[in-house]
GROMACS .gro file of C-alpha atoms in nm:
model
  106
    1UNK     CA    1   0.000   0.011   0.010
    2UNK     CA    2   0.267   0.241   0.113
    3UNK     CA    3   0.470   0.178  -0.215
    4UNK     CA    4   0.165   0.259  -0.430
    5UNK     CA    5   0.125   0.596  -0.248
    6UNK     CA    6   0.492   0.669  -0.298
    7UNK     CA    7   0.465   0.570  -0.665
    8UNK     CA    8   0.160   0.806  -0.697
    9UNK     CA    9   0.334   1.095  -0.536
   10UNK     CA   10   0.670   1.034  -0.743
   11UNK     CA   11   0.441   1.021  -1.076
   12UNK     CA   12   0.275   1.332  -0.988
   13UNK     CA   13   0.596   1.521  -0.900
   14UNK     CA   14   0.757   1.380  -1.226
   15UNK     CA   15   0.475   1.517  -1.414
   16UNK     CA   16   0.542   1.868  -1.272
   17UNK     CA   17   0.922   1.859  -1.331
   18UNK     CA   18   0.855   1.725  -1.705
   19UNK     CA   19   0.609   2.020  -1.770
   20UNK     CA   20   0.868   2.269  -1.640
   21UNK     CA   21   1.159   2.124  -1.833
   22UNK     CA   22   0.926   2.112  -2.167
   23UNK     CA   23   0.839   2.477  -2.112
   24UNK     CA   24   1.198   2.602  -2.022
   25UNK     CA   25   1.327   2.421  -2.359
   26UNK     CA   26   1.054   2.548  -2.589
   27UNK     CA   27   1.073   2.885  -2.456
   28UNK     CA   28   1.457   2.872  -2.501
   29UNK     CA   29   1.414   2.760  -2.875
   30UNK     CA   30   1.126   3.010  -2.946
   31UNK     CA   31   1.230   3.321  -2.766
   32UNK     CA   32   1.622   3.264  -2.723
   33UNK     CA   33   1.593   3.387  -2.369
   34UNK     CA   34   1.860   3.273  -2.126
   35UNK     CA   35   1.783   2.928  -1.950
   36UNK     CA   36   1.710   3.129  -1.615
   37UNK     CA   37   1.450   3.343  -1.789
   38UNK     CA   38   1.300   3.054  -1.967
   39UNK     CA   39   1.261   2.833  -1.635
   40UNK     CA   40   1.125   3.152  -1.465
   41UNK     CA   41   0.879   3.210  -1.728
   42UNK     CA   42   0.762   2.854  -1.732
   43UNK     CA   43   0.699   2.840  -1.372
   44UNK     CA   44   0.531   3.163  -1.365
   45UNK     CA   45   0.318   3.081  -1.653
   46UNK     CA   46   0.195   2.748  -1.571
   47UNK     CA   47   0.133   2.847  -1.233
   48UNK     CA   48  -0.076   3.148  -1.392
   49UNK     CA   49   0.098   3.389  -1.163
   50UNK     CA   50   0.234   3.589  -1.481
   51UNK     CA   51   0.428   3.893  -1.369
   52UNK     CA   52   0.432   4.052  -1.705
   53UNK     CA   53   0.798   4.114  -1.710
   54UNK     CA   54   0.861   3.875  -1.981
   55UNK     CA   55   0.612   3.784  -2.249
   56UNK     CA   56   0.602   3.587  -2.576
   57UNK     CA   57   0.693   3.789  -2.890
   58UNK     CA   58   0.606   3.558  -3.171
   59UNK     CA   59   0.275   3.397  -3.267
   60UNK     CA   60   0.418   3.041  -3.237
   61UNK     CA   61   0.557   3.113  -2.887
   62UNK     CA   62   0.190   3.279  -2.795
   63UNK     CA   63   0.022   2.975  -2.935
   64UNK     CA   64   0.242   2.735  -2.732
   65UNK     CA   65   0.184   2.954  -2.423
   66UNK     CA   66  -0.182   2.919  -2.456
   67UNK     CA   67  -0.181   2.547  -2.455
   68UNK     CA   68   0.123   2.534  -2.199
   69UNK     CA   69  -0.128   2.720  -1.947
   70UNK     CA   70  -0.409   2.485  -2.000
   71UNK     CA   71  -0.205   2.165  -2.000
   72UNK     CA   72   0.017   2.296  -1.716
   73UNK     CA   73  -0.272   2.411  -1.494
   74UNK     CA   74  -0.439   2.073  -1.550
   75UNK     CA   75  -0.135   1.865  -1.471
   76UNK     CA   76  -0.031   2.101  -1.157
   77UNK     CA   77  -0.402   2.063  -1.008
   78UNK     CA   78  -0.410   1.686  -1.090
   79UNK     CA   79  -0.060   1.639  -0.915
   80UNK     CA   80  -0.156   1.849  -0.609
   81UNK     CA   81  -0.480   1.649  -0.578
   82UNK     CA   82  -0.291   1.320  -0.584
   83UNK     CA   83  -0.028   1.462  -0.328
   84UNK     CA   84  -0.327   1.589  -0.111
   85UNK     CA   85  -0.542   1.278  -0.129
   86UNK     CA   86  -0.233   1.068  -0.032
   87UNK     CA   87  -0.155   1.281   0.259
   88UNK     CA   88  -0.532   1.257   0.389
   89UNK     CA   89  -0.526   0.875   0.335
   90UNK     CA   90  -0.219   0.845   0.534
   91UNK     CA   91  -0.378   1.071   0.810
   92UNK     CA   92  -0.682   0.845   0.808
   93UNK     CA   93  -0.484   0.538   0.830
   94UNK     CA   94  -0.285   0.672   1.146
   95UNK     CA   95  -0.632   0.748   1.311
   96UNK     CA   96  -0.771   0.416   1.240
   97UNK     CA   97  -0.446   0.251   1.379
   98UNK     CA   98  -0.465   0.447   1.693
   99UNK     CA   99  -0.812   0.373   1.750
  100UNK     CA  100  -0.748   0.005   1.682
  101UNK     CA  101  -0.475  -0.009   1.951
  102UNK     CA  102  -0.713   0.171   2.195
  103UNK     CA  103  -1.015  -0.070   2.085
  104UNK     CA  104  -1.242   0.231   1.989
  105UNK     CA  105  -1.324   0.120   1.660
  106UNK     CA  106  -1.705   0.189   1.569
   0.00000   0.00000   0.00000
């Protein structure tokens, strides 16, 4: 059971990392910004923070950004949901375990 939970959390975190890497590399190719700027823009874009200090200048980059926001937000929310649900499941298991030790199970 625990290995399944760990696998889900690892998969969720891996998905977030892959999204950031794809965004960073794509912005590097399309805009020619520095790697730091690309990473910064990728994270601020897919989290929909968008400070406005960097912005896409080409139509291709704008189109990519539109899809990147949609896909990145969906993956981020899904990943956070998996992590949150697994956290709650562990808490629930600990509560049940404590009740079993005390003999207070309903």
